[in-house]
Coordinates of C-alpha atoms (C1' of nucleotides) in Angstrom, one line a residue:
Chain A
M1 CA 72.4 14.2 -54.2
E2 CA 76.3 13.4 -53.0
I3 CA 77.9 10.3 -51.9
Q4 CA 76.7 8.7 -48.9
G5 CA 78.5 6.5 -45.8
L6 CA 81.8 6.6 -44.5
T7 CA 83.2 6.8 -48.5
G8 CA 81.4 10.8 -48.6
R9 CA 82.9 11.8 -45.8
L10 CA 86.0 10.3 -46.9
L11 CA 86.0 11.7 -50.2
D12 CA 84.5 15.0 -48.5
E13 CA 88.0 15.3 -46.7
L14 CA 90.2 14.5 -49.7
G15 CA 88.1 16.1 -52.2
P16 CA 88.8 19.4 -50.6
A17 CA 92.4 19.0 -49.8
I18 CA 93.9 18.2 -53.5
A19 CA 91.4 20.8 -54.5
S20 CA 92.7 24.0 -52.3
G21 CA 96.3 22.8 -52.8
E22 CA 97.0 21.7 -49.4
L23 CA 97.8 18.2 -51.4
P24 CA 99.7 19.4 -54.0
E25 CA 100.5 18.1 -57.3
G26 CA 102.5 14.8 -57.3
S27 CA 101.7 14.4 -53.8
V28 CA 101.6 10.7 -52.9
L29 CA 99.9 9.5 -50.3
R30 CA 99.6 5.3 -49.6
G31 CA 96.1 3.5 -48.7
E32 CA 96.9 2.4 -46.1
E33 CA 98.0 5.8 -44.2
L34 CA 94.4 6.8 -44.6
E35 CA 93.0 3.8 -43.2
E36 CA 95.2 4.5 -40.2
R37 CA 94.7 8.5 -40.6
F38 CA 90.6 8.5 -40.8
G39 CA 89.8 5.7 -38.6
V40 CA 88.2 3.4 -41.8
S41 CA 88.9 -0.2 -43.6
R42 CA 90.6 -1.1 -47.7
T43 CA 87.0 -0.2 -48.5
V44 CA 86.0 2.6 -47.9
V45 CA 89.3 4.3 -48.8
R46 CA 89.5 2.3 -52.0
E47 CA 86.2 3.2 -52.9
A48 CA 87.1 7.2 -52.3
V49 CA 90.1 6.2 -54.4
R50 CA 88.3 4.8 -57.5
I51 CA 86.2 7.7 -57.4
L52 CA 88.5 10.7 -57.0
E53 CA 90.7 8.6 -60.1
G54 CA 87.8 8.5 -62.0
M55 CA 87.5 12.2 -61.7
R56 CA 91.5 12.5 -62.7
M57 CA 92.1 14.1 -59.3
V58 CA 94.9 11.5 -58.1
A59 CA 95.9 8.1 -60.1
S60 CA 96.7 5.3 -58.6
R61 CA 100.1 3.0 -59.2
R62 CA 101.4 -0.4 -58.1
R63 CA 104.3 -0.1 -55.8
V64 CA 103.9 3.3 -55.9
G65 CA 100.9 4.9 -54.1
I66 CA 97.7 7.0 -55.6
T67 CA 99.6 10.7 -56.6
V68 CA 97.8 13.8 -56.6
L69 CA 97.4 14.6 -60.4
P70 CA 98.0 18.5 -62.1
K71 CA 95.4 20.8 -62.5
S72 CA 95.2 20.6 -65.8
L73 CA 94.0 17.4 -65.2
W74 CA 91.0 17.4 -63.2
D75 CA 87.7 16.9 -65.0
V76 CA 87.0 20.8 -63.6
F77 CA 83.3 21.0 -65.2
D78 CA 82.7 18.4 -62.2
P79 CA 80.0 19.3 -60.0
M80 CA 82.1 18.3 -57.2
V81 CA 84.9 19.5 -57.9
I82 CA 83.9 23.3 -59.0
R83 CA 82.3 23.6 -55.3
W84 CA 85.4 22.1 -53.7
R85 CA 87.5 24.4 -55.2
L86 CA 84.9 27.4 -55.0
A87 CA 84.6 26.5 -51.3
G88 CA 88.7 26.3 -51.0
A89 CA 91.9 28.2 -52.1
D90 CA 91.2 27.9 -55.6
R91 CA 88.1 30.2 -55.2
P92 CA 89.1 33.5 -57.4
A93 CA 90.8 31.3 -59.9
Q94 CA 87.9 29.3 -60.5
L95 CA 84.7 32.3 -60.1
R96 CA 86.8 33.8 -62.8
S97 CA 86.5 30.7 -64.8
L98 CA 83.2 30.2 -63.9
G99 CA 82.7 34.0 -65.3
S100 CA 83.9 33.6 -68.5
L101 CA 81.9 30.4 -69.3
R102 CA 79.5 32.4 -68.2
V103 CA 79.8 35.3 -71.0
A104 CA 80.8 32.1 -73.4
V105 CA 77.1 29.8 -73.1
E106 CA 74.4 31.9 -71.0
P107 CA 74.1 35.0 -74.0
A108 CA 74.2 31.8 -76.6
A109 CA 71.0 29.3 -74.1
A110 CA 69.3 32.5 -74.5
A111 CA 69.1 32.4 -77.9
L112 CA 68.0 29.0 -78.4
A113 CA 66.5 29.9 -75.5
A114 CA 64.3 32.3 -77.7
V115 CA 63.3 29.5 -80.2
H116 CA 62.8 26.7 -77.6
A117 CA 61.7 27.5 -74.4
T118 CA 58.0 25.8 -74.1
D119 CA 55.0 27.8 -73.1
D120 CA 55.9 26.8 -69.3
D121 CA 59.3 27.9 -69.4
R122 CA 58.3 31.4 -70.9
R123 CA 55.5 32.4 -68.1
E124 CA 57.4 31.4 -65.6
L125 CA 60.5 32.8 -66.9
S126 CA 57.9 36.0 -66.9
A127 CA 57.0 35.2 -63.4
L128 CA 60.4 35.2 -62.3
A129 CA 61.4 38.2 -64.0
V130 CA 58.5 40.0 -62.1
E131 CA 59.4 38.8 -58.7
L132 CA 63.3 39.2 -58.8
T133 CA 61.8 43.1 -60.1
V134 CA 59.5 43.2 -56.5
A135 CA 61.9 41.7 -53.9
A136 CA 64.7 44.2 -55.5
R137 CA 62.8 46.5 -54.7
E138 CA 62.3 45.6 -51.6
A139 CA 65.5 44.8 -50.7
D140 CA 65.2 41.7 -49.6
L141 CA 68.4 40.2 -51.0
N142 CA 67.5 36.5 -50.4
T143 CA 64.9 35.8 -52.3
F144 CA 66.7 38.2 -54.4
L145 CA 69.1 35.7 -54.9
G146 CA 67.2 32.8 -55.3
H147 CA 65.0 34.1 -57.7
D148 CA 67.8 35.5 -59.6
I149 CA 69.4 31.8 -59.6
A150 CA 65.9 30.2 -60.7
F151 CA 66.3 32.5 -63.7
H152 CA 69.8 31.6 -65.0
A153 CA 68.8 28.5 -64.1
L154 CA 65.2 28.7 -66.1
V155 CA 67.2 30.4 -69.3
L156 CA 69.9 27.6 -69.8
R157 CA 67.2 25.0 -68.9
A158 CA 64.9 25.8 -71.6
S159 CA 67.9 26.8 -74.2
G160 CA 67.1 22.7 -75.1
N161 CA 70.4 22.3 -74.7
E162 CA 71.6 19.5 -72.1
M163 CA 74.8 20.3 -71.7
F164 CA 73.4 24.3 -70.8
A165 CA 70.9 22.5 -68.6
H166 CA 73.8 20.9 -66.9
L167 CA 75.7 24.5 -66.0
G168 CA 72.4 25.0 -64.1
D169 CA 73.8 24.6 -60.6
T170 CA 77.0 25.8 -61.1
V171 CA 75.5 28.9 -61.3
G172 CA 73.8 29.3 -59.2
A173 CA 76.7 28.6 -56.8
V174 CA 78.7 30.9 -58.8
L175 CA 75.3 33.8 -57.5
T176 CA 75.3 32.5 -53.9
G177 CA 79.3 32.6 -53.1
R178 CA 78.8 35.6 -54.9
T179 CA 76.3 36.7 -53.1
E180 CA 78.1 36.0 -50.2
Y181 CA 81.8 36.9 -50.6
H182 CA 81.2 40.5 -50.8
L183 CA 77.5 40.5 -48.1
M184 CA 75.4 42.6 -51.0
P185 CA 76.0 45.8 -49.1
H186 CA 73.9 47.6 -52.1
Q187 CA 70.4 46.6 -53.5
P188 CA 70.8 45.3 -56.5
E189 CA 71.5 47.9 -59.1
P190 CA 68.4 48.6 -61.3
Y191 CA 69.9 48.3 -64.4
A192 CA 71.0 44.5 -63.9
I193 CA 66.9 44.3 -62.7
R194 CA 66.4 46.3 -66.6
L195 CA 68.3 43.9 -67.9
H196 CA 66.2 40.7 -67.1
R197 CA 62.8 41.9 -67.3
E198 CA 64.3 42.9 -71.2
V199 CA 66.1 38.8 -71.9
A200 CA 62.7 37.6 -70.4
D201 CA 60.3 39.6 -72.2
A202 CA 62.7 39.3 -75.7
I203 CA 63.0 35.5 -75.2
C204 CA 58.5 35.2 -74.1
S205 CA 58.0 37.2 -77.9
G206 CA 61.0 35.0 -79.5
H207 CA 63.3 38.2 -79.5
G208 CA 67.1 35.9 -79.9
E209 CA 69.4 38.1 -80.2
E210 CA 67.4 40.6 -78.2
A211 CA 67.4 38.1 -75.5
E212 CA 71.1 37.2 -76.3
R213 CA 72.0 41.1 -76.4
A214 CA 70.9 41.7 -73.0
M215 CA 72.3 38.4 -71.4
R216 CA 75.6 39.7 -72.1
T217 CA 75.5 42.9 -71.0
I218 CA 74.6 40.8 -67.5
V219 CA 77.0 38.5 -67.7
T220 CA 80.2 40.4 -69.3
G221 CA 78.9 42.8 -66.1
A222 CA 78.8 40.6 -63.7
L223 CA 82.9 39.4 -65.2
A224 CA 84.2 43.0 -64.5
E225 CA 82.1 43.5 -61.7
L226 CA 84.1 39.9 -60.5
N227 CA 87.2 41.7 -62.3
Q228 CA 87.7 44.5 -60.4
Q229 CA 86.4 42.8 -56.6
L230 CA 89.2 40.3 -57.2
G231 CA 92.1 43.7 -57.9
Chain B
M1 CA 94.4 7.8 -68.8
E2 CA 92.2 5.7 -68.2
I3 CA 90.4 3.6 -65.9
Q4 CA 92.8 0.0 -65.3
G5 CA 92.0 -3.6 -64.3
L6 CA 88.8 -5.3 -64.2
T7 CA 87.8 -2.6 -62.3
G8 CA 87.8 -0.6 -65.8
R9 CA 86.9 -2.7 -68.0
L10 CA 83.6 -3.6 -65.7
L11 CA 83.4 0.2 -66.3
D12 CA 84.0 0.3 -70.2
E13 CA 80.9 -2.4 -69.9
L14 CA 78.3 -0.5 -67.9
G15 CA 78.8 3.2 -69.3
P16 CA 78.3 2.5 -72.8
A17 CA 75.1 0.0 -72.1
I18 CA 73.4 3.5 -69.7
A19 CA 74.7 5.4 -72.1
S20 CA 73.1 4.5 -75.8
G21 CA 69.8 3.0 -73.2
E22 CA 70.5 -0.2 -73.3
L23 CA 70.0 0.3 -69.8
P24 CA 67.1 2.9 -69.6
E25 CA 65.9 5.1 -66.8
G26 CA 65.3 3.5 -63.4
S27 CA 67.2 -0.5 -64.0
V28 CA 67.9 -1.5 -61.9
L29 CA 70.2 -4.1 -60.7
R30 CA 72.1 -6.2 -57.7
G31 CA 75.9 -6.1 -57.4
E32 CA 75.7 -10.2 -56.4
E33 CA 74.0 -10.2 -60.1
L34 CA 76.9 -7.9 -61.4
E35 CA 79.2 -10.2 -60.4
E36 CA 78.2 -12.9 -61.5
R37 CA 77.1 -12.3 -65.4
F38 CA 81.0 -10.2 -65.7
G39 CA 82.8 -13.3 -63.6
V40 CA 84.2 -10.6 -61.0
S41 CA 84.2 -10.0 -57.7
R42 CA 82.4 -7.9 -55.0
T43 CA 85.0 -5.4 -54.7
V44 CA 85.8 -4.6 -58.5
V45 CA 81.8 -4.0 -59.0
R46 CA 82.2 -2.3 -56.3
E47 CA 84.9 0.4 -57.1
A48 CA 82.7 0.1 -61.1
V49 CA 78.9 1.2 -59.8
R50 CA 81.1 3.7 -57.3
I51 CA 82.7 5.9 -60.3
L52 CA 79.3 5.5 -62.4
E53 CA 77.7 6.8 -59.1
G54 CA 80.6 9.7 -59.1
M55 CA 78.6 11.1 -62.4
R56 CA 76.0 10.5 -61.4
M57 CA 74.8 7.9 -63.5
V58 CA 73.9 5.5 -61.1
A59 CA 72.5 5.8 -57.1
S60 CA 73.0 2.8 -55.2
R61 CA 69.9 2.1 -52.4
R62 CA 70.3 -0.6 -49.6
R63 CA 66.9 -2.9 -50.1
V64 CA 66.8 -2.0 -53.6
G65 CA 69.8 -2.2 -56.0
I66 CA 71.6 0.2 -57.9
T67 CA 69.4 2.6 -60.0
V68 CA 70.3 4.2 -63.0
L69 CA 69.1 7.6 -63.3
P70 CA 67.5 10.4 -65.8
K71 CA 69.7 11.4 -68.1
S72 CA 69.2 14.9 -66.6
L73 CA 70.9 14.5 -63.9
W74 CA 74.1 13.0 -65.6
D75 CA 77.4 15.0 -65.8
V76 CA 77.3 15.5 -69.3
F77 CA 80.7 17.4 -69.6
D78 CA 82.2 14.3 -68.3
P79 CA 84.6 13.1 -70.8
M80 CA 83.5 9.5 -70.2
V81 CA 79.6 10.1 -70.1
I82 CA 80.4 12.0 -74.0
R83 CA 83.1 9.5 -75.6
W84 CA 80.4 6.6 -74.1
R85 CA 77.2 8.3 -75.5
L86 CA 79.8 9.5 -78.9
A87 CA 80.2 5.7 -79.0
G88 CA 75.9 4.9 -79.6
A89 CA 73.2 5.6 -80.2
D90 CA 72.5 8.7 -77.8
R91 CA 75.9 10.2 -80.6
P92 CA 73.1 12.8 -83.1
A93 CA 71.7 14.8 -79.5
Q94 CA 75.9 14.1 -77.9
L95 CA 76.8 15.9 -81.4
R96 CA 74.6 18.4 -81.6
S97 CA 74.7 19.7 -78.0
L98 CA 78.8 20.2 -78.8
G99 CA 77.9 21.6 -81.4
S100 CA 76.2 24.7 -80.2
L101 CA 78.8 24.4 -77.0
R102 CA 81.7 24.3 -79.3
V103 CA 79.4 27.9 -80.6
A104 CA 79.4 29.5 -77.6
V105 CA 83.0 28.6 -76.2
E106 CA 84.5 28.6 -79.3
P107 CA 85.0 32.1 -80.1
A108 CA 84.8 33.0 -76.8
A109 CA 88.1 31.5 -76.6
A110 CA 89.4 32.6 -79.5
A111 CA 89.0 36.6 -78.1
L112 CA 91.0 35.5 -75.3
A113 CA 92.9 34.2 -76.6
A114 CA 94.1 37.3 -78.3
V115 CA 95.3 38.2 -75.2
H116 CA 96.8 35.9 -73.3
A117 CA 98.3 33.3 -76.0
T118 CA 101.8 33.8 -74.5
D119 CA 104.7 34.1 -77.9
D120 CA 105.1 30.1 -78.1
D121 CA 101.8 29.8 -78.7
R122 CA 101.1 32.6 -81.0
R123 CA 103.9 30.6 -83.6
E124 CA 102.5 27.2 -82.9
L125 CA 99.0 28.8 -83.9
S126 CA 100.9 30.4 -87.1
A127 CA 102.4 27.2 -88.1
L128 CA 99.3 24.7 -87.2
A129 CA 97.2 27.1 -89.8
V130 CA 100.2 27.0 -92.3
E131 CA 100.4 23.2 -92.2
L132 CA 96.4 23.1 -91.7
T133 CA 96.4 24.7 -95.8
V134 CA 98.4 22.3 -97.3
A135 CA 96.6 19.5 -95.5
A136 CA 94.2 20.4 -97.5
R137 CA 95.6 21.5 -100.5
E138 CA 97.3 17.8 -101.0
A139 CA 94.1 16.6 -99.7
D140 CA 95.9 14.7 -96.9
L141 CA 92.6 14.1 -94.6
N142 CA 94.4 12.4 -91.9
T143 CA 96.9 15.0 -91.6
F144 CA 94.8 17.6 -92.0
L145 CA 92.7 16.3 -89.1
G146 CA 95.3 15.5 -87.0
H147 CA 96.3 19.6 -87.0
D148 CA 92.5 20.5 -86.8
I149 CA 91.8 18.8 -83.7
A150 CA 95.0 20.9 -82.2
F151 CA 94.5 24.0 -84.2
H152 CA 91.4 24.3 -82.3
A153 CA 91.9 22.4 -78.8
L154 CA 95.3 25.3 -79.3
V155 CA 92.7 28.4 -79.7
L156 CA 91.1 26.6 -76.3
R157 CA 94.3 26.6 -74.6
A158 CA 95.7 29.7 -75.1
S159 CA 92.4 31.4 -74.3
G160 CA 94.1 31.2 -70.9
N161 CA 90.5 29.5 -69.4
E162 CA 91.5 26.2 -68.0
M163 CA 87.5 25.1 -67.9
F164 CA 87.7 26.2 -72.2
A165 CA 91.0 24.3 -72.3
H166 CA 89.4 21.3 -70.8
L167 CA 87.2 20.6 -73.9
G168 CA 89.9 20.9 -76.1
D169 CA 90.0 17.1 -76.1
T170 CA 86.5 16.5 -76.3
V171 CA 86.3 19.4 -79.0
G172 CA 88.9 16.3 -80.3
A173 CA 86.5 13.6 -80.5
V174 CA 83.8 16.3 -82.6
L175 CA 86.2 17.0 -85.2
T176 CA 88.1 12.7 -85.4
G177 CA 83.2 11.7 -85.3
R178 CA 82.1 14.1 -88.2
T179 CA 85.6 12.6 -90.0
E180 CA 84.7 9.0 -89.9
Y181 CA 80.6 10.0 -89.9
H182 CA 80.2 11.3 -93.3
L183 CA 83.3 10.2 -94.7
M184 CA 84.8 13.7 -96.0
P185 CA 83.9 12.4 -100.0
H186 CA 85.2 16.4 -100.7
Q187 CA 88.3 18.2 -100.0
P188 CA 88.6 20.6 -96.6
E189 CA 86.0 23.7 -98.9
P190 CA 89.0 26.7 -98.8
Y191 CA 86.1 28.5 -97.4
A192 CA 86.4 27.4 -93.8
I193 CA 91.0 27.0 -94.9
R194 CA 90.7 30.7 -94.7
L195 CA 88.9 31.6 -91.8
H196 CA 91.2 29.3 -89.7
R197 CA 94.1 31.4 -90.8
E198 CA 92.2 34.6 -90.0
V199 CA 91.5 33.3 -86.7
A200 CA 95.6 32.4 -86.2
D201 CA 96.2 35.9 -87.6
A202 CA 93.9 37.8 -85.7
I203 CA 94.8 36.0 -82.6
C204 CA 98.7 36.2 -83.8
S205 CA 98.2 39.9 -83.2
G206 CA 96.3 40.7 -80.4
H207 CA 93.3 41.0 -82.5
G208 CA 90.6 39.9 -80.1
E209 CA 87.2 40.8 -81.8
E210 CA 88.4 39.4 -85.2
A211 CA 89.4 36.6 -83.8
E212 CA 85.8 35.7 -81.9
R213 CA 84.3 36.8 -85.8
A214 CA 85.5 34.5 -87.8
M215 CA 85.8 31.6 -85.7
R216 CA 82.4 31.8 -84.3
T217 CA 82.2 32.2 -88.6
I218 CA 84.1 28.2 -88.6
V219 CA 81.4 26.7 -85.5
T220 CA 78.4 28.3 -86.8
G221 CA 79.3 26.9 -89.9
A222 CA 80.1 23.6 -88.8
L223 CA 76.9 23.0 -86.3
A224 CA 75.2 24.3 -88.9
E225 CA 76.3 21.5 -91.9
L226 CA 76.2 18.7 -88.7
N227 CA 71.9 19.6 -88.4
Q228 CA 72.0 19.5 -92.4
Q229 CA 73.9 15.9 -91.7
L230 CA 71.3 14.8 -89.1
G231 CA 67.6 16.1 -90.4
Chain C
dC1 C1' 129.5 1.2 -67.0
dA2 C1' 125.4 -0.9 -68.3
dC3 C1' 123.2 -5.0 -68.3
dT4 C1' 120.6 -8.4 -64.8
dT5 C1' 118.2 -10.3 -61.6
dG6 C1' 116.1 -10.4 -56.9
dA7 C1' 113.7 -9.2 -53.3
dA8 C1' 110.3 -5.9 -50.9
dT9 C1' 106.6 -2.8 -52.1
dA10 C1' 102.0 -1.4 -52.4
dC11 C1' 97.9 -1.7 -55.9
dG12 C1' 94.8 -5.1 -57.0
dT13 C1' 91.7 -8.6 -56.6
dC14 C1' 89.0 -12.1 -54.6
dA15 C1' 86.5 -13.8 -50.8
dT16 C1' 84.2 -13.8 -45.9
dA17 C1' 81.5 -12.3 -42.3
dT18 C1' 78.9 -8.6 -39.4
dC19 C1' 76.4 -5.0 -40.0
dT20 C1' 72.8 -1.3 -41.2
dT21 C1' 69.2 0.2 -44.0
dT22 C1' 64.8 0.1 -45.3
dG23 C1' 61.0 -1.5 -48.2
dA24 C1' 57.4 -4.4 -47.2
dA25 C1' 54.4 -8.9 -45.5
dG26 C1' 52.1 -9.6 -41.3
dC27 C1' 48.6 -8.2 -37.8
dG28 C1' 46.3 -5.9 -34.7
dA29 C1' 43.0 -1.8 -34.0
dT30 C1' 40.1 1.2 -34.9
Chain D
dA1 C1' 39.1 -1.6 -45.0
dT2 C1' 42.1 1.7 -43.9
dC3 C1' 46.3 3.0 -40.5
dG4 C1' 49.4 2.2 -38.0
dC5 C1' 52.7 -0.2 -35.7
dT6 C1' 55.6 -4.6 -35.3
dT7 C1' 59.2 -7.9 -38.4
dC8 C1' 61.7 -9.4 -41.4
dA9 C1' 63.9 -10.5 -45.0
dA10 C1' 66.9 -8.0 -48.6
dA11 C1' 70.8 -5.6 -50.7
dG12 C1' 74.2 -2.4 -49.6
dA13 C1' 78.0 -0.7 -46.6
dT14 C1' 81.9 -1.6 -44.3
dA15 C1' 85.5 -4.8 -42.0
dT16 C1' 89.6 -8.2 -42.5
dG17 C1' 92.0 -12.0 -44.2
dA18 C1' 94.8 -13.8 -47.8
dC19 C1' 97.0 -14.1 -52.4
dG20 C1' 98.1 -12.1 -56.8
dT21 C1' 101.6 -8.6 -60.0
dA22 C1' 103.5 -5.1 -61.0
dT23 C1' 106.9 -2.0 -60.4
dT24 C1' 110.8 0.0 -58.4
dC25 C1' 115.0 0.1 -56.5
dA26 C1' 119.3 -1.6 -55.3
dA27 C1' 122.5 -5.3 -55.3
dG28 C1' 124.8 -8.2 -58.3
dT29 C1' 127.5 -9.6 -62.4
dG30 C1' 130.1 -9.5 -66.6

DNA sequence: CACTTGAATACGTCATATCTTTGAAGCGAT
DNA sequence: ATCGCTTCAAAGATATGACGTATTCAAGTG
């Protein structure tokens, strides 16, 4: 679900360059310069810049050029921005931000899911918790990661809140990144696994507060681990 | 900080039309049709569509046209999308989503602010709490609203989390909308005012848990009130 | 020194042409 | 009648030339 064509390719050059700080705040680009540098036409440059303008990473002004805006103005919830920042020099800061966001949102989502999840949601959640346990026991990290992502995305979706649901992919990106990052030398901790089952059980039986508490333990643990890794 | 020019104007026609459901999921537009309907050139249409594509509200495909994507794919955290939805038929759903989001995020932000707020932040927060109390006592609703928005935005910013900070404007839009919505026939509740002062005091003195608790009481109260209003 | 004026500049918009992709119609063979 | 291949046309994607317009900067003027 990405932007296609030359515009998309240019975007994937400019976005990361800005997100990583390679083009710092206040940098000025000229449209014609971008045309030459990337060998594309005005059309392509203008459309890519418009998209960046839509996410408030740049502003285009007559007689001045295309200015890189301060990070505080960026749409930091835009999945593209998040992906670019996770891929570049801003990765630690982005992981910290997302860690705190998870601590805030996921317990609330779990509590809501206990009320709003459909029967199908509950069944799938239970199944995922079981498969998670199996994959962990067999130390199958890739399978584990996939189920873990699906688990958290499902809780967020089952909350019935569209904004929470939308964070599913982002959380998935964090979990993927975390696995890649420290390469998961050890198998997942049994305690964390048990907590996932507790979340699933609590949501299935409609115990919102318990689901919230268990989920909070999971995400605060993840945040603590993250802070330890990042120093 | 809006998109300027004809592109911006077209965007402000198309965005709300899609957000309100006037152009439902699956609707197909042709670029040429938009050119004629709005009397603008291809350039303008394409750039506006590109921006909408960037927020995943539409997808453009050859031989088909510009298709309105299902709401579940939209970047629901994009400030433009939120504004458009708040302005149209989707307003109740958007208010509910934002209400839950506030319950999740603002208490966490308050807790973090107690640790990360600068001295200036703390001073400003105290001042705002006082001015809030004064405006409430004088039943000056506009002043009260302004300070209320500033208060919540400051807590979010002082949390030190850029993603939380970014929600300041959105929360402001919710508060503004709420005041406009039920026209605030009564003066703000003294209990809610006291809670704001508690939040400020707790953050100033570094008591994260107390700040979190007081803030949670505020936002859960707001959510309950909202649910009552919306049925 | 402050103000006005003008020219240079870079984006904004329009119009047109060509290329590329792709959905669908057409058509033949099994 | 259905499957599979070919062909065609529709619509977006890209390129390019022309002109409009706001904005900046500096020269000129009082």
